[in-house]
């Protein structure tokens, strides 16, 4: 659940920020219109930086989308051999662009300069070829079903609008399902692409492409930040993020070190997959801590909570609450069925087991002349005392 809302929140913020920027650009055209020539010159540099950055961080989908848009912009602004053909085949152009963006939302990110990147480039070309032949197929279907009066009013939407509806549904579905900044960026580009085709947007392509490519750029930067400062399994801030926070803490704060009791034994008994689920569960409960606590995954089955400006007396009730929440949660484990006659004769509910986990917590407040690392060490010593005194408790 924490992963769902974390991904949804970042995607929603990215989407809102893009359209706010779009509205501001539309409303205040007088500020940038005089600099349109500069924008057109700088745009190629923005393309190059974004493509290289996307490729370096293996965001091949954004890199391929940027390459596609770069070819499109070069076709508009340069006298390329295929320019006149593209200008006279507007329906093919909108269908190909929409198809490429929707296909990119489905495939996975892989290395751009690899065989996988080559396959994806070929796939993009196949989308353009398929769009070209689709119009022949659509004309054949229109001729075949013209005699059906109920379908006649709808046949005019077969060649362009029907594929666009399918692409739109696919892209929206992928955006909701994946909840990533990459699919959100692809969705905003798709909206701009269709808006320009249906003349709902009248801004110059150089401005629109600048906005789209900058969205790609920031998506890669923010994605890279989360990669460096977020734990991939639990989505909590990582130990590196904790070290960064330690540089900005004041003189008064309280640290808590938390450890899942008997986690190694639990992992050995039920397997690493169940162990990962336990880590996610505990992380989701810790993320709900009150008292302005900030939760980090320290490493393995250990977590750290920082309470800026709090004493141990103020932080302890919040820690007792999360400890109790973890203890009260029941985990249902479905065990694999053994291939013996006795096991096959057992009832079905014998394959389901309910277990619970507990956490031990060590608490320490910063005192005068103590550094962050020294305070953290005191919290770790308190954690050791909590385990020695029977586990599943908070020790100072």
PDB file of C-alpha atoms in Angstrom, residues 197-371:
ATOM      1  CA  UNK A 197      -3.236  17.589 -34.194  1.00  0.00           C
ATOM      2  CA  UNK A 198      -6.825  18.549 -33.297  1.00  0.00           C
ATOM      3  CA  UNK A 199      -5.781  22.233 -33.105  1.00  0.00           C
ATOM      4  CA  UNK A 200      -6.667  22.505 -29.424  1.00  0.00           C
ATOM      5  CA  UNK A 201      -3.147  23.829 -28.850  1.00  0.00           C
ATOM      6  CA  UNK A 202      -1.734  26.646 -30.975  1.00  0.00           C
ATOM      7  CA  UNK A 203       1.678  27.178 -29.386  1.00  0.00           C
ATOM      8  CA  UNK A 204       4.765  26.780 -31.622  1.00  0.00           C
ATOM      9  CA  UNK A 205       6.268  23.310 -31.779  1.00  0.00           C
ATOM     10  CA  UNK A 206       9.612  24.624 -30.534  1.00  0.00           C
ATOM     11  CA  UNK A 207       7.995  25.759 -27.289  1.00  0.00           C
ATOM     12  CA  UNK A 208       5.938  22.594 -26.874  1.00  0.00           C
ATOM     13  CA  UNK A 209       8.913  20.343 -27.531  1.00  0.00           C
ATOM     14  CA  UNK A 210      11.033  22.339 -25.085  1.00  0.00           C
ATOM     15  CA  UNK A 211       8.398  21.764 -22.416  1.00  0.00           C
ATOM     16  CA  UNK A 212       8.121  18.047 -23.222  1.00  0.00           C
ATOM     17  CA  UNK A 213      11.864  17.418 -23.295  1.00  0.00           C
ATOM     18  CA  UNK A 214      12.421  19.364 -20.071  1.00  0.00           C
ATOM     19  CA  UNK A 215       9.766  17.138 -18.515  1.00  0.00           C
ATOM     20  CA  UNK A 216      11.805  14.114 -19.626  1.00  0.00           C
ATOM     21  CA  UNK A 217      14.937  15.695 -18.188  1.00  0.00           C
ATOM     22  CA  UNK A 218      13.416  16.320 -14.763  1.00  0.00           C
ATOM     23  CA  UNK A 219      11.808  12.869 -14.752  1.00  0.00           C
ATOM     24  CA  UNK A 220      15.244  11.288 -15.216  1.00  0.00           C
ATOM     25  CA  UNK A 221      16.818  13.529 -12.556  1.00  0.00           C
ATOM     26  CA  UNK A 222      14.103  12.847  -9.972  1.00  0.00           C
ATOM     27  CA  UNK A 223      14.085   9.132 -10.819  1.00  0.00           C
ATOM     28  CA  UNK A 224      17.846   9.042 -10.305  1.00  0.00           C
ATOM     29  CA  UNK A 225      17.485  10.815  -6.974  1.00  0.00           C
ATOM     30  CA  UNK A 226      14.996   8.212  -5.759  1.00  0.00           C
ATOM     31  CA  UNK A 227      17.333   5.490  -7.005  1.00  0.00           C
ATOM     32  CA  UNK A 228      20.133   6.914  -4.867  1.00  0.00           C
ATOM     33  CA  UNK A 229      18.179   7.935  -1.772  1.00  0.00           C
ATOM     34  CA  UNK A 230      15.269   5.475  -1.633  1.00  0.00           C
ATOM     35  CA  UNK A 231      15.310   1.817  -0.672  1.00  0.00           C
ATOM     36  CA  UNK A 232      13.903  -0.105  -3.629  1.00  0.00           C
ATOM     37  CA  UNK A 233      12.191  -2.849  -1.605  1.00  0.00           C
ATOM     38  CA  UNK A 234      10.434  -0.782   1.067  1.00  0.00           C
ATOM     39  CA  UNK A 235      10.395   2.616  -0.754  1.00  0.00           C
ATOM     40  CA  UNK A 236      11.589   4.204   2.517  1.00  0.00           C
ATOM     41  CA  UNK A 237      14.487   6.689   2.468  1.00  0.00           C
ATOM     42  CA  UNK A 238      17.793   4.835   2.570  1.00  0.00           C
ATOM     43  CA  UNK A 239      20.804   5.099   4.866  1.00  0.00           C
ATOM     44  CA  UNK A 240      22.347   7.638   2.489  1.00  0.00           C
ATOM     45  CA  UNK A 241      19.279   9.851   2.969  1.00  0.00           C
ATOM     46  CA  UNK A 242      19.688   9.454   6.739  1.00  0.00           C
ATOM     47  CA  UNK A 243      23.282  10.663   6.509  1.00  0.00           C
ATOM     48  CA  UNK A 244      22.122  13.676   4.502  1.00  0.00           C
ATOM     49  CA  UNK A 245      19.463  14.501   7.101  1.00  0.00           C
ATOM     50  CA  UNK A 246      22.039  14.292   9.893  1.00  0.00           C
ATOM     51  CA  UNK A 247      23.825  17.325   8.405  1.00  0.00           C
ATOM     52  CA  UNK A 248      20.749  19.534   8.833  1.00  0.00           C
ATOM     53  CA  UNK A 249      19.598  18.442  12.307  1.00  0.00           C
ATOM     54  CA  UNK A 250      19.669  20.939  15.158  1.00  0.00           C
ATOM     55  CA  UNK A 251      21.027  20.392  18.645  1.00  0.00           C
ATOM     56  CA  UNK A 252      17.899  18.670  19.938  1.00  0.00           C
ATOM     57  CA  UNK A 253      16.667  15.398  18.497  1.00  0.00           C
ATOM     58  CA  UNK A 254      15.974  11.786  19.387  1.00  0.00           C
ATOM     59  CA  UNK A 255      17.019   8.684  17.448  1.00  0.00           C
ATOM     60  CA  UNK A 256      15.414   5.258  17.498  1.00  0.00           C
ATOM     61  CA  UNK A 257      16.984   2.065  16.174  1.00  0.00           C
ATOM     62  CA  UNK A 258      14.515  -0.714  15.339  1.00  0.00           C
ATOM     63  CA  UNK A 259      15.139  -4.359  14.524  1.00  0.00           C
ATOM     64  CA  UNK A 260      12.747  -7.150  13.478  1.00  0.00           C
ATOM     65  CA  UNK A 261      12.931  -9.904  16.088  1.00  0.00           C
ATOM     66  CA  UNK A 262      14.159 -13.329  14.916  1.00  0.00           C
ATOM     67  CA  UNK A 263      14.101 -12.179  11.313  1.00  0.00           C
ATOM     68  CA  UNK A 264      16.904 -14.525  10.201  1.00  0.00           C
ATOM     69  CA  UNK A 265      15.064 -17.529  11.625  1.00  0.00           C
ATOM     70  CA  UNK A 266      11.843 -16.325   9.987  1.00  0.00           C
ATOM     71  CA  UNK A 267      13.667 -15.928   6.663  1.00  0.00           C
ATOM     72  CA  UNK A 268      15.206 -19.393   6.878  1.00  0.00           C
ATOM     73  CA  UNK A 269      11.860 -20.986   7.770  1.00  0.00           C
ATOM     74  CA  UNK A 270       9.562 -19.393   5.220  1.00  0.00           C
ATOM     75  CA  UNK A 271      11.945 -18.215   2.488  1.00  0.00           C
ATOM     76  CA  UNK A 272      13.296 -14.913   1.234  1.00  0.00           C
ATOM     77  CA  UNK A 273      10.100 -13.974  -0.628  1.00  0.00           C
ATOM     78  CA  UNK A 274       8.094 -14.070   2.590  1.00  0.00           C
ATOM     79  CA  UNK A 275      10.952 -12.267   4.315  1.00  0.00           C
ATOM     80  CA  UNK A 276      10.722  -9.451   1.777  1.00  0.00           C
ATOM     81  CA  UNK A 277       6.967  -9.223   2.389  1.00  0.00           C
ATOM     82  CA  UNK A 278       7.652  -8.901   6.135  1.00  0.00           C
ATOM     83  CA  UNK A 279      10.111  -6.063   5.493  1.00  0.00           C
ATOM     84  CA  UNK A 280       7.502  -4.270   3.373  1.00  0.00           C
ATOM     85  CA  UNK A 281       4.865  -4.767   6.052  1.00  0.00           C
ATOM     86  CA  UNK A 282       7.041  -3.433   8.858  1.00  0.00           C
ATOM     87  CA  UNK A 283       8.107  -0.503   6.667  1.00  0.00           C
ATOM     88  CA  UNK A 284       4.465   0.383   5.951  1.00  0.00           C
ATOM     89  CA  UNK A 285       3.652   0.368   9.673  1.00  0.00           C
ATOM     90  CA  UNK A 286       6.720   2.420  10.580  1.00  0.00           C
ATOM     91  CA  UNK A 287       5.854   4.977   7.897  1.00  0.00           C
ATOM     92  CA  UNK A 288       2.697   5.758   9.891  1.00  0.00           C
ATOM     93  CA  UNK A 289       4.676   6.834  12.962  1.00  0.00           C
ATOM     94  CA  UNK A 290       3.400   9.956  14.702  1.00  0.00           C
ATOM     95  CA  UNK A 291       5.295  12.711  16.460  1.00  0.00           C
ATOM     96  CA  UNK A 292       7.037  14.093  13.349  1.00  0.00           C
ATOM     97  CA  UNK A 293       9.159  10.961  13.092  1.00  0.00           C
ATOM     98  CA  UNK A 294      11.119  10.375   9.887  1.00  0.00           C
ATOM     99  CA  UNK A 295      11.680   6.724   8.989  1.00  0.00           C
ATOM    100  CA  UNK A 296      14.717   5.268   7.178  1.00  0.00           C
ATOM    101  CA  UNK A 297      15.801   1.771   6.290  1.00  0.00           C
ATOM    102  CA  UNK A 298      19.206   1.470   7.906  1.00  0.00           C
ATOM    103  CA  UNK A 299      20.115  -1.894   6.410  1.00  0.00           C
ATOM    104  CA  UNK A 300      18.948  -5.503   6.480  1.00  0.00           C
ATOM    105  CA  UNK A 301      16.130  -5.798   9.018  1.00  0.00           C
ATOM    106  CA  UNK A 302      17.137  -2.597  10.837  1.00  0.00           C
ATOM    107  CA  UNK A 303      15.324   0.740  10.603  1.00  0.00           C
ATOM    108  CA  UNK A 304      15.987   4.193  12.042  1.00  0.00           C
ATOM    109  CA  UNK A 305      13.481   6.846  13.079  1.00  0.00           C
ATOM    110  CA  UNK A 306      14.565  10.448  13.659  1.00  0.00           C
ATOM    111  CA  UNK A 307      12.493  12.781  15.835  1.00  0.00           C
ATOM    112  CA  UNK A 308      13.796  16.318  15.239  1.00  0.00           C
ATOM    113  CA  UNK A 309      13.311  18.639  18.212  1.00  0.00           C
ATOM    114  CA  UNK A 310      11.895  15.841  20.404  1.00  0.00           C
ATOM    115  CA  UNK A 311      12.945  14.307  23.703  1.00  0.00           C
ATOM    116  CA  UNK A 312      12.783  10.586  24.482  1.00  0.00           C
ATOM    117  CA  UNK A 313       9.654  11.184  26.581  1.00  0.00           C
ATOM    118  CA  UNK A 314       7.937  12.810  23.589  1.00  0.00           C
ATOM    119  CA  UNK A 315       9.061  10.161  21.101  1.00  0.00           C
ATOM    120  CA  UNK A 316       8.372   7.047  23.170  1.00  0.00           C
ATOM    121  CA  UNK A 317       4.530   7.031  22.839  1.00  0.00           C
ATOM    122  CA  UNK A 318       4.810   7.141  19.042  1.00  0.00           C
ATOM    123  CA  UNK A 319       7.288   4.250  19.087  1.00  0.00           C
ATOM    124  CA  UNK A 320       5.081   2.192  21.406  1.00  0.00           C
ATOM    125  CA  UNK A 321       2.202   2.738  18.985  1.00  0.00           C
ATOM    126  CA  UNK A 322       4.096   1.435  15.936  1.00  0.00           C
ATOM    127  CA  UNK A 323       5.517  -1.463  17.958  1.00  0.00           C
ATOM    128  CA  UNK A 324       1.983  -2.477  18.932  1.00  0.00           C
ATOM    129  CA  UNK A 325       0.732  -2.029  15.349  1.00  0.00           C
ATOM    130  CA  UNK A 326       3.398  -4.412  14.035  1.00  0.00           C
ATOM    131  CA  UNK A 327       2.676  -6.959  16.773  1.00  0.00           C
ATOM    132  CA  UNK A 328      -1.095  -6.886  16.159  1.00  0.00           C
ATOM    133  CA  UNK A 329      -0.850  -7.460  12.404  1.00  0.00           C
ATOM    134  CA  UNK A 330      -1.383 -11.080  11.378  1.00  0.00           C
ATOM    135  CA  UNK A 331       0.510 -12.379   8.363  1.00  0.00           C
ATOM    136  CA  UNK A 332      -1.117 -15.171   6.359  1.00  0.00           C
ATOM    137  CA  UNK A 333       1.418 -17.567   4.839  1.00  0.00           C
ATOM    138  CA  UNK A 334       0.430 -20.108   2.225  1.00  0.00           C
ATOM    139  CA  UNK A 335       2.784 -23.049   2.455  1.00  0.00           C
ATOM    140  CA  UNK A 336       3.576 -25.263  -0.511  1.00  0.00           C
ATOM    141  CA  UNK A 337       1.716 -28.561  -0.549  1.00  0.00           C
ATOM    142  CA  UNK A 338       3.863 -31.624   0.041  1.00  0.00           C
ATOM    143  CA  UNK A 339       3.569 -34.426  -2.484  1.00  0.00           C
ATOM    144  CA  UNK A 340       2.687 -37.214  -0.006  1.00  0.00           C
ATOM    145  CA  UNK A 341      -0.509 -39.182   0.507  1.00  0.00           C
ATOM    146  CA  UNK A 342      -0.838 -37.851   4.022  1.00  0.00           C
ATOM    147  CA  UNK A 343      -0.502 -34.258   2.852  1.00  0.00           C
ATOM    148  CA  UNK A 344      -3.019 -34.798   0.055  1.00  0.00           C
ATOM    149  CA  UNK A 345      -5.501 -36.191   2.546  1.00  0.00           C
ATOM    150  CA  UNK A 346      -5.190 -33.150   4.811  1.00  0.00           C
ATOM    151  CA  UNK A 347      -7.777 -30.411   4.654  1.00  0.00           C
ATOM    152  CA  UNK A 348      -7.141 -27.388   2.490  1.00  0.00           C
ATOM    153  CA  UNK A 349      -6.901 -24.978   5.429  1.00  0.00           C
ATOM    154  CA  UNK A 350      -3.906 -26.894   6.749  1.00  0.00           C
ATOM    155  CA  UNK A 351      -1.836 -25.221   4.021  1.00  0.00           C
ATOM    156  CA  UNK A 352      -2.479 -21.751   5.469  1.00  0.00           C
ATOM    157  CA  UNK A 353      -0.615 -20.474   8.518  1.00  0.00           C
ATOM    158  CA  UNK A 354      -1.032 -17.202  10.368  1.00  0.00           C
ATOM    159  CA  UNK A 355       2.015 -15.693  12.049  1.00  0.00           C
ATOM    160  CA  UNK A 356       3.026 -12.354  13.511  1.00  0.00           C
ATOM    161  CA  UNK A 357       6.308 -10.509  13.901  1.00  0.00           C
ATOM    162  CA  UNK A 358       7.557  -8.151  16.562  1.00  0.00           C
ATOM    163  CA  UNK A 359      10.160  -5.405  16.698  1.00  0.00           C
ATOM    164  CA  UNK A 360      12.602  -4.252  19.348  1.00  0.00           C
ATOM    165  CA  UNK A 361      13.413  -0.566  19.677  1.00  0.00           C
ATOM    166  CA  UNK A 362      16.333   1.310  21.176  1.00  0.00           C
ATOM    167  CA  UNK A 363      15.930   5.005  21.953  1.00  0.00           C
ATOM    168  CA  UNK A 364      18.484   7.748  22.610  1.00  0.00           C
ATOM    169  CA  UNK A 365      18.377  11.542  22.726  1.00  0.00           C
ATOM    170  CA  UNK A 366      21.256  13.742  21.704  1.00  0.00           C
ATOM    171  CA  UNK A 367      23.019  15.314  24.625  1.00  0.00           C
ATOM    172  CA  UNK A 368      25.564  18.133  24.616  1.00  0.00           C
ATOM    173  CA  UNK A 369      28.770  17.588  22.644  1.00  0.00           C
ATOM    174  CA  UNK A 370      27.528  14.296  21.119  1.00  0.00           C
ATOM    175  CA  UNK A 371      27.685  13.871  17.355  1.00  0.00           C
TER     176      UNK A 371
END
